[in-house]
Short mmCIF file of C-alpha atoms and ligand atoms in Angstrom, two decimals:
data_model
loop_
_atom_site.label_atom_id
_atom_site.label_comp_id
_atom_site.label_asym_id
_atom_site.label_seq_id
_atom_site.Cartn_x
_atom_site.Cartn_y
_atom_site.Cartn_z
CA UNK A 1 112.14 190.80 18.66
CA UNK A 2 111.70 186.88 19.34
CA UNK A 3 113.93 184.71 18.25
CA UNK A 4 113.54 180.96 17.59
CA UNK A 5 116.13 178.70 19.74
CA UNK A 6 115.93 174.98 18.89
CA UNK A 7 118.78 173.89 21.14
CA UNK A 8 116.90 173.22 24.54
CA UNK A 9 120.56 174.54 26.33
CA UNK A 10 120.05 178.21 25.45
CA UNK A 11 116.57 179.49 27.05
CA UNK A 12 118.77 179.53 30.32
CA UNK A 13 121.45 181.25 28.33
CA UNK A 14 119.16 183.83 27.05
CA UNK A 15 117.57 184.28 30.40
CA UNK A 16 120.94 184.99 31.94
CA UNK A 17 122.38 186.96 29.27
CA UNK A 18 118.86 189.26 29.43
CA UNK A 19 119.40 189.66 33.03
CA UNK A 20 123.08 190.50 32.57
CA UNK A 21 124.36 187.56 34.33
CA UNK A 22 127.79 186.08 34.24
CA UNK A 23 127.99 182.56 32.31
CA UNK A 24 129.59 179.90 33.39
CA UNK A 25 131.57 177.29 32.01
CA UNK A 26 128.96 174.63 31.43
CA UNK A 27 127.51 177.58 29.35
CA UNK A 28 130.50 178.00 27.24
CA UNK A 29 131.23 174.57 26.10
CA UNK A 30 126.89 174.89 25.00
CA UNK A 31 127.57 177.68 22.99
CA UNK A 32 130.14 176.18 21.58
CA UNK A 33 128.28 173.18 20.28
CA UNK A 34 124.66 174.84 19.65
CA UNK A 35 124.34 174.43 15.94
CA UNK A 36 121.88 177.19 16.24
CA UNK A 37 124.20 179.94 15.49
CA UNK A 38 121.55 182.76 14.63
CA UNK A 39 120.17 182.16 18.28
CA UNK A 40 124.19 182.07 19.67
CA UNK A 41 124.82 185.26 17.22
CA UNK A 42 121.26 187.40 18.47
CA UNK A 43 122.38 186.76 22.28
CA UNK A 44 125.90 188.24 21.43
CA UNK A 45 124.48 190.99 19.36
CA UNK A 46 122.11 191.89 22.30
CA UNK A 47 125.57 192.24 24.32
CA UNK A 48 127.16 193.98 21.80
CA UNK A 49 124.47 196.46 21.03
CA UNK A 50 124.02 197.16 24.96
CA UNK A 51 127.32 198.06 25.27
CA UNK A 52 128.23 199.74 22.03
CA UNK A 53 125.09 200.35 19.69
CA UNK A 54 125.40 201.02 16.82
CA UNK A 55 128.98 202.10 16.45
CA UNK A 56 131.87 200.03 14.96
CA UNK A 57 135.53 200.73 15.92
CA UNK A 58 138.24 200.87 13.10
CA UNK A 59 142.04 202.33 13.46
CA UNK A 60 144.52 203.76 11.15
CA UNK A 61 147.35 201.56 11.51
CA UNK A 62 150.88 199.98 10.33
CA UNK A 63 152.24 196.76 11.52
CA UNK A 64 155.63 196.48 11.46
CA UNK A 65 157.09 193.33 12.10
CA UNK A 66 161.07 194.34 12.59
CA UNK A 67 162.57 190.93 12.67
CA UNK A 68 161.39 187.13 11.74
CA UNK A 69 164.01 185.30 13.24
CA UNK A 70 162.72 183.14 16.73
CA UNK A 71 164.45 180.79 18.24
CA UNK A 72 161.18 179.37 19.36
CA UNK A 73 160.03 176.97 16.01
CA UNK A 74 156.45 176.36 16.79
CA UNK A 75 154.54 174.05 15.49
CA UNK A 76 151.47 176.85 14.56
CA UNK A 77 153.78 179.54 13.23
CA UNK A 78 154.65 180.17 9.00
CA UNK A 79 156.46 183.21 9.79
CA UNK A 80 159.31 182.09 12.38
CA UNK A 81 162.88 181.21 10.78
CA UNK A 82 166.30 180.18 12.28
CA UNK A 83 169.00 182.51 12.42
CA UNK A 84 170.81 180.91 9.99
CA UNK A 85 167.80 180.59 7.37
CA UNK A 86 168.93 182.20 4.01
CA UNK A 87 165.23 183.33 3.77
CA UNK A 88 165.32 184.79 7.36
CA UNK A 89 165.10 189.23 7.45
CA UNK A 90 166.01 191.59 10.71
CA UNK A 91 165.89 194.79 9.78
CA UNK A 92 168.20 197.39 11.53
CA UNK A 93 166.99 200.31 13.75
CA UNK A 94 167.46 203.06 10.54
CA UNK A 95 165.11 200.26 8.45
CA UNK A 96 162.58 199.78 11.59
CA UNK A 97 162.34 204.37 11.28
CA UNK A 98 162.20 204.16 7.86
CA UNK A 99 159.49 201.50 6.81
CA UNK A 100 157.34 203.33 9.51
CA UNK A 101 157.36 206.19 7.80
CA UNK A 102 156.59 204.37 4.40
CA UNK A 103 152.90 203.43 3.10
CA UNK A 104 149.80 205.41 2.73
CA UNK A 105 149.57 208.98 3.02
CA UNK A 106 146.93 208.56 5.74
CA UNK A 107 148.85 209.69 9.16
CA UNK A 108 148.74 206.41 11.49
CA UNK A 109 147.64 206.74 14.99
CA UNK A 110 149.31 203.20 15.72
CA UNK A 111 152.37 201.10 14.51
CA UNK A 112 151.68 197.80 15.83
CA UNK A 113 155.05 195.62 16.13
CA UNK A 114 155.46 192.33 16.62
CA UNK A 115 158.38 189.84 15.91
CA UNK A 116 160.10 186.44 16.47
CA UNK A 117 162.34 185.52 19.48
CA UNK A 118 165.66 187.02 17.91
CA UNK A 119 168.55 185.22 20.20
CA UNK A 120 170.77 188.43 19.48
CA UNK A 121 168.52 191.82 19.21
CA UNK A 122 169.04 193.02 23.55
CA UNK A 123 166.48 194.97 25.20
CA UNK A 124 169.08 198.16 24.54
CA UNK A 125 168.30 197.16 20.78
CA UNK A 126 164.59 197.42 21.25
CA UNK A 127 164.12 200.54 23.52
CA UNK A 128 166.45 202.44 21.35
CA UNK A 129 163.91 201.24 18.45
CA UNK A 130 161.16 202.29 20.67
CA UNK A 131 162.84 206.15 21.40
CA UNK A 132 163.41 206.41 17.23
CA UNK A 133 160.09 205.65 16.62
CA UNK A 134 158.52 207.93 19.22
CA UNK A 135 161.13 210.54 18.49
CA UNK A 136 160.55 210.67 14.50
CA UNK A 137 156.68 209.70 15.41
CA UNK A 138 155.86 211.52 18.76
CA UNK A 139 151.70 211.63 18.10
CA UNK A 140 151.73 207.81 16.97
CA UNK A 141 150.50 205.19 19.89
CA UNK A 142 153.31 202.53 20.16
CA UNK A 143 151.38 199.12 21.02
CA UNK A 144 154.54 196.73 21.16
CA UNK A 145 155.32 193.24 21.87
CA UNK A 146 153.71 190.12 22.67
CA UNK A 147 153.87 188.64 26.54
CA UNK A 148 155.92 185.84 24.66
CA UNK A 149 158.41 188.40 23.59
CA UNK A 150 158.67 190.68 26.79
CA UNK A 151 159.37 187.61 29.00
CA UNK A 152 162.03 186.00 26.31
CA UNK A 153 163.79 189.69 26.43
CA UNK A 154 163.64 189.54 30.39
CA UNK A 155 165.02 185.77 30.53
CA UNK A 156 168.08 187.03 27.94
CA UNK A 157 168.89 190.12 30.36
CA UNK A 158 168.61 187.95 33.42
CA UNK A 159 165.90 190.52 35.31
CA UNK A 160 162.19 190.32 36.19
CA UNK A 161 159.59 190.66 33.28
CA UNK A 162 158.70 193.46 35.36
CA UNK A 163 161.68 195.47 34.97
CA UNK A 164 161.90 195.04 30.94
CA UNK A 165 158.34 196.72 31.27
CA UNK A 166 159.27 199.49 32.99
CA UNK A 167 162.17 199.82 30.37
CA UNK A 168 160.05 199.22 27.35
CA UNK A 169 157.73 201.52 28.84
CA UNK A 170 159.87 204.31 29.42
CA UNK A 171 161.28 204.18 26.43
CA UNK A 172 157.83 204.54 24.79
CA UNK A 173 156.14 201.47 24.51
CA UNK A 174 152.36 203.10 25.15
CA UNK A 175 150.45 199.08 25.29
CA UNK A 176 150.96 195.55 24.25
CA UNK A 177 149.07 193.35 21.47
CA UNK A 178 147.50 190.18 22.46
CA UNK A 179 149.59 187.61 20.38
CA UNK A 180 151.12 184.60 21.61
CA UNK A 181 148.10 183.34 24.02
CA UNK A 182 147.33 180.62 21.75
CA UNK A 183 145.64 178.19 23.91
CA UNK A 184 146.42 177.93 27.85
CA UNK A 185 146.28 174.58 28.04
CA UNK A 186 149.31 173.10 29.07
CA UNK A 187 148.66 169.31 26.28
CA UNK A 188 147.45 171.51 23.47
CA UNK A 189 150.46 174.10 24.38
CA UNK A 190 153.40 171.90 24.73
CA UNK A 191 151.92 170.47 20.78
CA UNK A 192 151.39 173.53 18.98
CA UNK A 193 154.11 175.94 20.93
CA UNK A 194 156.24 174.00 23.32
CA UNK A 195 159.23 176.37 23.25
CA UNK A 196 157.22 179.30 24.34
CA UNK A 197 155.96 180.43 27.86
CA UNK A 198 153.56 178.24 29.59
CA UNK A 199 149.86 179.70 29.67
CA UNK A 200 150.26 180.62 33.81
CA UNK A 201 153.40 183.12 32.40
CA UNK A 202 151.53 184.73 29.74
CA UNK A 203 148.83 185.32 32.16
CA UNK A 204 151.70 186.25 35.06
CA UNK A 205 153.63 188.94 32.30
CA UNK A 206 149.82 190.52 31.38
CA UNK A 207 149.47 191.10 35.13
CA UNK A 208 152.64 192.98 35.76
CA UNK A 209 151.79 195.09 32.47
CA UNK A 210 148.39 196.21 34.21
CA UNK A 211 149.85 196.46 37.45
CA UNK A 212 152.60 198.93 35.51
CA UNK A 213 149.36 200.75 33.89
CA UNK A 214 150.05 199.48 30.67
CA UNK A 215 146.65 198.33 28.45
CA UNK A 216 147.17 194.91 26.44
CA UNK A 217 145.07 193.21 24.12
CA UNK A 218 144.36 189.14 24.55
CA UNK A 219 143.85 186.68 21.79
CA UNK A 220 142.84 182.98 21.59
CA UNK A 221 144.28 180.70 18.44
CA UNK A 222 141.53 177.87 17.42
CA UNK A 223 140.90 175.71 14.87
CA UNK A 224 143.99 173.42 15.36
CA UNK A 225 143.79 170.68 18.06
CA UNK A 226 141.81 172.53 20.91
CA UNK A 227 138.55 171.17 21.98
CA UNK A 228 135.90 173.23 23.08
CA UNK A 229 136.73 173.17 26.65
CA UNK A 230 139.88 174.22 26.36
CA UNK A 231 138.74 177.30 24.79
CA UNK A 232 136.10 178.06 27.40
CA UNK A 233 139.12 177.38 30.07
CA UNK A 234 141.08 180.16 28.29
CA UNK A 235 138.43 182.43 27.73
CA UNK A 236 137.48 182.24 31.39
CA UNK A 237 141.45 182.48 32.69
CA UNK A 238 141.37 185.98 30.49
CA UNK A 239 138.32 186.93 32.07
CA UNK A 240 139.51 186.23 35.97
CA UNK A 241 142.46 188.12 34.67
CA UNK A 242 140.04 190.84 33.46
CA UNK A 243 137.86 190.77 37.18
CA UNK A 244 141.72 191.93 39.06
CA UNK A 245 143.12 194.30 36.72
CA UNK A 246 140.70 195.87 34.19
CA UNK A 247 143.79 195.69 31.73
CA UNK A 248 142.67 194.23 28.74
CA UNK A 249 141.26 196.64 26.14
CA UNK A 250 140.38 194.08 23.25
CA UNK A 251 139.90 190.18 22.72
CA UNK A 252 140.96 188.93 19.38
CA UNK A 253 139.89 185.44 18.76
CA UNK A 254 142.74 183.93 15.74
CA UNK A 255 141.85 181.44 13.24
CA UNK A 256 145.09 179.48 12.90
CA UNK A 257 145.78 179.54 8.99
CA UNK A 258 147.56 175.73 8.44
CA UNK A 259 149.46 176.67 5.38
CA UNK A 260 153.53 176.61 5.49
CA UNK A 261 153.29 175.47 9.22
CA UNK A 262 154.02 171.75 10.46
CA UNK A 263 150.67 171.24 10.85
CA UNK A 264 149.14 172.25 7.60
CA UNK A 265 147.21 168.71 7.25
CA UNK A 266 144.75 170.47 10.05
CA UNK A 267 141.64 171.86 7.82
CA UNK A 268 141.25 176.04 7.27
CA UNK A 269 138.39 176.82 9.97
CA UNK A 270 135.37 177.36 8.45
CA UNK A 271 132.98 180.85 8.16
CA UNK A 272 130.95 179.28 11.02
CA UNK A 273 133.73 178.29 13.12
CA UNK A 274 134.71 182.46 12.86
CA UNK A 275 131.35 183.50 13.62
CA UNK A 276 130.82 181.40 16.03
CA UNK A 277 134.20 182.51 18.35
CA UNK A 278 133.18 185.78 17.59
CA UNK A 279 129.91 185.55 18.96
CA UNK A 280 131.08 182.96 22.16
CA UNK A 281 133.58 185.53 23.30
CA UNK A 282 130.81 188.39 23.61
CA UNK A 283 128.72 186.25 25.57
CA UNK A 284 131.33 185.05 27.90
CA UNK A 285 133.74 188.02 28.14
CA UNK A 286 131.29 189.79 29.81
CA UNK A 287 134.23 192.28 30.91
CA UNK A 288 136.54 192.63 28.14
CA UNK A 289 135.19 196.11 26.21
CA UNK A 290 136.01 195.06 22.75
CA UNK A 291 135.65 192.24 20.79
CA UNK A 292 137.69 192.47 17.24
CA UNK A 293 136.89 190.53 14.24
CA UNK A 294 140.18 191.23 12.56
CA UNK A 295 139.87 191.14 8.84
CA UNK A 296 143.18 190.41 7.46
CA UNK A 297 142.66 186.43 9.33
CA UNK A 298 138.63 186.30 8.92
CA UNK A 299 138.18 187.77 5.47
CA UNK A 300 136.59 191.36 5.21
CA UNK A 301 133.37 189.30 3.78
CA UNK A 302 133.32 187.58 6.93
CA UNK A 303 134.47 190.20 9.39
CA UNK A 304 131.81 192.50 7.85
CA UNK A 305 128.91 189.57 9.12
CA UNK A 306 130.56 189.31 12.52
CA UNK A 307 129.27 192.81 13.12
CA UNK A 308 126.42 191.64 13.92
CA UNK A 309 127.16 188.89 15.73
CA UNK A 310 128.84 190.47 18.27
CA UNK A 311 132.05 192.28 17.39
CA UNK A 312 132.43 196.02 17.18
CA UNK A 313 135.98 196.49 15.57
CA UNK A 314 137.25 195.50 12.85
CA UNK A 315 140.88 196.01 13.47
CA UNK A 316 142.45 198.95 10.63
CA UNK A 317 144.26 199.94 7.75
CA UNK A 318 147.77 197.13 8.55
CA UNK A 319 149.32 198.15 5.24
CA UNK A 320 151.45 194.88 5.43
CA UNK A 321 150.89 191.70 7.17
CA UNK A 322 153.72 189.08 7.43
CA UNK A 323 152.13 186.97 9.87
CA UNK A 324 149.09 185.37 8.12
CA UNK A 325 150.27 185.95 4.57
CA UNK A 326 153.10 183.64 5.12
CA UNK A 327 150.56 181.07 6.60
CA UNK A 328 148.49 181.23 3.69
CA UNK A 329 146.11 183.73 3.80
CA UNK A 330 145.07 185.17 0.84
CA UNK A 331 143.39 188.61 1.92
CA UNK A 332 145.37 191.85 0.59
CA UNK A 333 148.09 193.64 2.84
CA UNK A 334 146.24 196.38 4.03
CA UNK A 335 142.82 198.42 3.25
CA UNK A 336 142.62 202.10 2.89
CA UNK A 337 140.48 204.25 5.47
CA UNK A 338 137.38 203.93 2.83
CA UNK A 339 137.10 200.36 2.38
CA UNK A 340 136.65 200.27 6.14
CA UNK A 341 134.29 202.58 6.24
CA UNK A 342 132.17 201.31 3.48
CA UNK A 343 132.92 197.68 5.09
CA UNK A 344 131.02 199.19 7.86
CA UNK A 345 128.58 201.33 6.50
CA UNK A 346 126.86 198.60 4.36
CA UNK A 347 127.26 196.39 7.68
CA UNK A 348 124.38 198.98 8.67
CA UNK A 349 126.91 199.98 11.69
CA UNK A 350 127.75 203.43 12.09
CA UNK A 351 131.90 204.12 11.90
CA UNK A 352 134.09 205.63 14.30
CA UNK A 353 137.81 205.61 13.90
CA UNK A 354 139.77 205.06 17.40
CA UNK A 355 143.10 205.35 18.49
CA UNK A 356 144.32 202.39 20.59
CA UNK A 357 142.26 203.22 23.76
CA UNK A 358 139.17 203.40 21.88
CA UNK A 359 139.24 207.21 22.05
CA UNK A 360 137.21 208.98 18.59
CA UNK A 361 140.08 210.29 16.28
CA UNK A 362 139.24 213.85 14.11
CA UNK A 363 141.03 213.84 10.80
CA UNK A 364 142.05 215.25 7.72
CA UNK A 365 144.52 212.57 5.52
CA UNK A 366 147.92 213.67 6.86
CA UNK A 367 147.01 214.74 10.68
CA UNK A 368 144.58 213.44 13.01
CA UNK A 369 143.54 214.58 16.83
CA UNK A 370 142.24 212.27 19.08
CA UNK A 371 138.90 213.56 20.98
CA UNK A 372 139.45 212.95 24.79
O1 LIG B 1 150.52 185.27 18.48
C1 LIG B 1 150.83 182.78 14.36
C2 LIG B 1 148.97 183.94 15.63
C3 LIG B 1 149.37 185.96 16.49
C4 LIG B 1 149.67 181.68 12.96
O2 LIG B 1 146.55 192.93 19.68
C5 LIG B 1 148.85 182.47 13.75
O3 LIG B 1 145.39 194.17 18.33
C6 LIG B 1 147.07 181.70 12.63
O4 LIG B 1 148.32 188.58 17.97
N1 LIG B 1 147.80 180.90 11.85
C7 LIG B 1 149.85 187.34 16.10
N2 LIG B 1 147.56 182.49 13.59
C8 LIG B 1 148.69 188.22 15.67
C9 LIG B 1 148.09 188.95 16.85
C10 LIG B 1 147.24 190.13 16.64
C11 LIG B 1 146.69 190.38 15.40
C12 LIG B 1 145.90 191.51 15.22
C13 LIG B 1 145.68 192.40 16.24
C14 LIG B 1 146.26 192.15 17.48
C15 LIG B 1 146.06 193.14 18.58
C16 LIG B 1 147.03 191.01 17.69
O5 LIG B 1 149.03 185.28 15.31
C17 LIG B 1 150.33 185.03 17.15
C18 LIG B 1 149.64 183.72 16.95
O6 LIG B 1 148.62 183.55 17.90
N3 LIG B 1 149.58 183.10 14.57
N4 LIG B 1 150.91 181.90 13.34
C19 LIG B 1 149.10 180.86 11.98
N5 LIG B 1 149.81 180.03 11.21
#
């Protein structure tokens, strides 16, 4: 199929990205500004479709988000309260057991948790919430929290981030999500998130969690006060990361949602903007497996597109999101196991429901088996 490029920058492109070859930075920032986003969008499908066809990844999940106190107050975050805040929730280890168990009769194969920087919940706290889980929940994948979080919980216990690891892990912590990346740079960090750990430690804590055998996820926050080389320069710090350890299982690029936050005078990113980091990320994370366009912060309208612009998940069932919502988003809480398939049917794409590792799952609505 030929494609029409009008922005003289991308004939190289395409003749690297047909000969498989790695793009460099200079690239990046091009895709970035080519207003030709079908041409950006048929290069990352080409990627996409070489390394996954046809298929399109969904999970069965539940997030569960145990606490929303932080200590941390940054400037990008609607869901962060003081300790003191009347409107602030921790939930205790029986509530953490319980609402895991609550929901959708579908049987989860993941309960993703995530949560503020609480300045009293210890490490104890969180790998006896870990053993519950896996105890009451021995077949569901525990992907559990953030870089930001594990090296906060190191820093309160006063040892290395590599020894809360091995703790978390041993207590059944099976992989980490990719949150609190946001943007390495160190002028656009200390702005949006100046309490939390500097870009070099997120990158630092990932390492030690490969190096322990532990799969994360990455993500990059745009659409605040980034420019376009600052997302290249974090894209291309996850994928050096990437070239060493072979960790990372999924990039997730985050729209930040303005709403309730400090800086809610910043404009919503637009459906192009979404596409377009979608579709930038394939092409330049030419190592990363799996590029998610998660629905709950994209839309499903727009998720559904960026199937074919270069993404091939679409992230899973959630059941309740505390994140976004309280930034504004306006998508529903979760969506059963059929909206995402018809999601992905009418995308063309064929569905395959994963686990975490991206292994096929085999189901009936209350058990599942994961095909190895
Ligand atoms: O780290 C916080 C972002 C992240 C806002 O690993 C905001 O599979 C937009 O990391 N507007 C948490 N974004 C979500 C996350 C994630 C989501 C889905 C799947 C996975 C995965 C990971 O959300 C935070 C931060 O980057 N965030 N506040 C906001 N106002």
């Amino acid at each position: 199929m030929h494609v029409l490029i009008d922005d003289p920058r991308l004939p190289d492109i395409r003749r690297k990205v047909e000969a498989g070859e790695r793009l460099s930075f200079d690239d990046g920032v091009a895709l970035y500004r080519s207003a030709d986003i079908l041409a950006v969008g048929y290069l990352a499908n080409m990627v996409r479709e070489r390394l996954h066809g046809n298929t399109t990844y969904f999970n069965v999940n539940r997030h569960i988000n145990p606490t929303d106190v932080c200590v941390a107050s940054c400037r990008l975050c609607a869901f962060g309260k003081r300790v003191r805040d009347p409107k602030a929730y921790t939930m205790s280890l029986e509530e953490v057991w319980q609402r895991a168990g609550e929901g959708w009769s579908e049987a989860v194969t993941e309960f993703h948790i995530v949560g503020g920087l609480h300045p009293e919940l210890t490490l104890d706290w969180y790998c006896e919430m870990l053993r519950g889980l896996k105890q009451r929940f021995p077949k569901v994948h525990l992907k559990a929290l953030t870089m930001v979080e594990i090296a906060y919980l190191a820093r309160r216990t006063k040892i290395s981030v590599r020894e809360t690891l091995e703790r978390l892990r041993d207590a059944g912590m099976d992989s980490c999500p990719g949150g609190g990346a946001e943007i390495f740079n160190e002028r656009v960090r200390r702005i949006i998130c100046d309490h939390k750990i500097d870009g070099n430690e997120w990158i630092e804590a990932a390492r030690t969690a490969h190096q322990l055998g532990l799969h994360s996820n990455c993500t990059m926050l745009y659409g605040h006060i980034e420019n376009e080389e600052d997302r290249v320069d974090h894209l291309l710090r996850l994928r050096a990361l990437q070239d060493e350890t072979h960790g990372f299982v999924t990039f997730i690029p985050l729209a930040f949602h303005p709403d309730n936050t400090p800086l809610q005078h910043i404009p919503r990113t637009t459906g192009f903007d979404d596409i377009r980091n979608i579709a930038v990320a394939r092409l330049l994370l030419d190592n990363i497996p799996h590029i998610k366009a998660y629905w709950v912060m994209m839309t499903p309208r727009i998720a559904q597109v960026a199937l074919r612009f270069g993404a091939d998940d679409i992230d899973g069932t959630i059941v309740e999101e505390r994140i976004y919502h309280d930034a504004g988003a306006t998508t529903s809480q979760g969506l059963r196991r059929a909206e995402l398939l018809q999601l992905i049917r009418k995308a063309g794409r064929e569905p395959v429901e994963r686990d975490t590792l991206y292994r096929p799952v085999q189901r009936t609505e209350t058990a599942f088996t994961v095909l190895v």
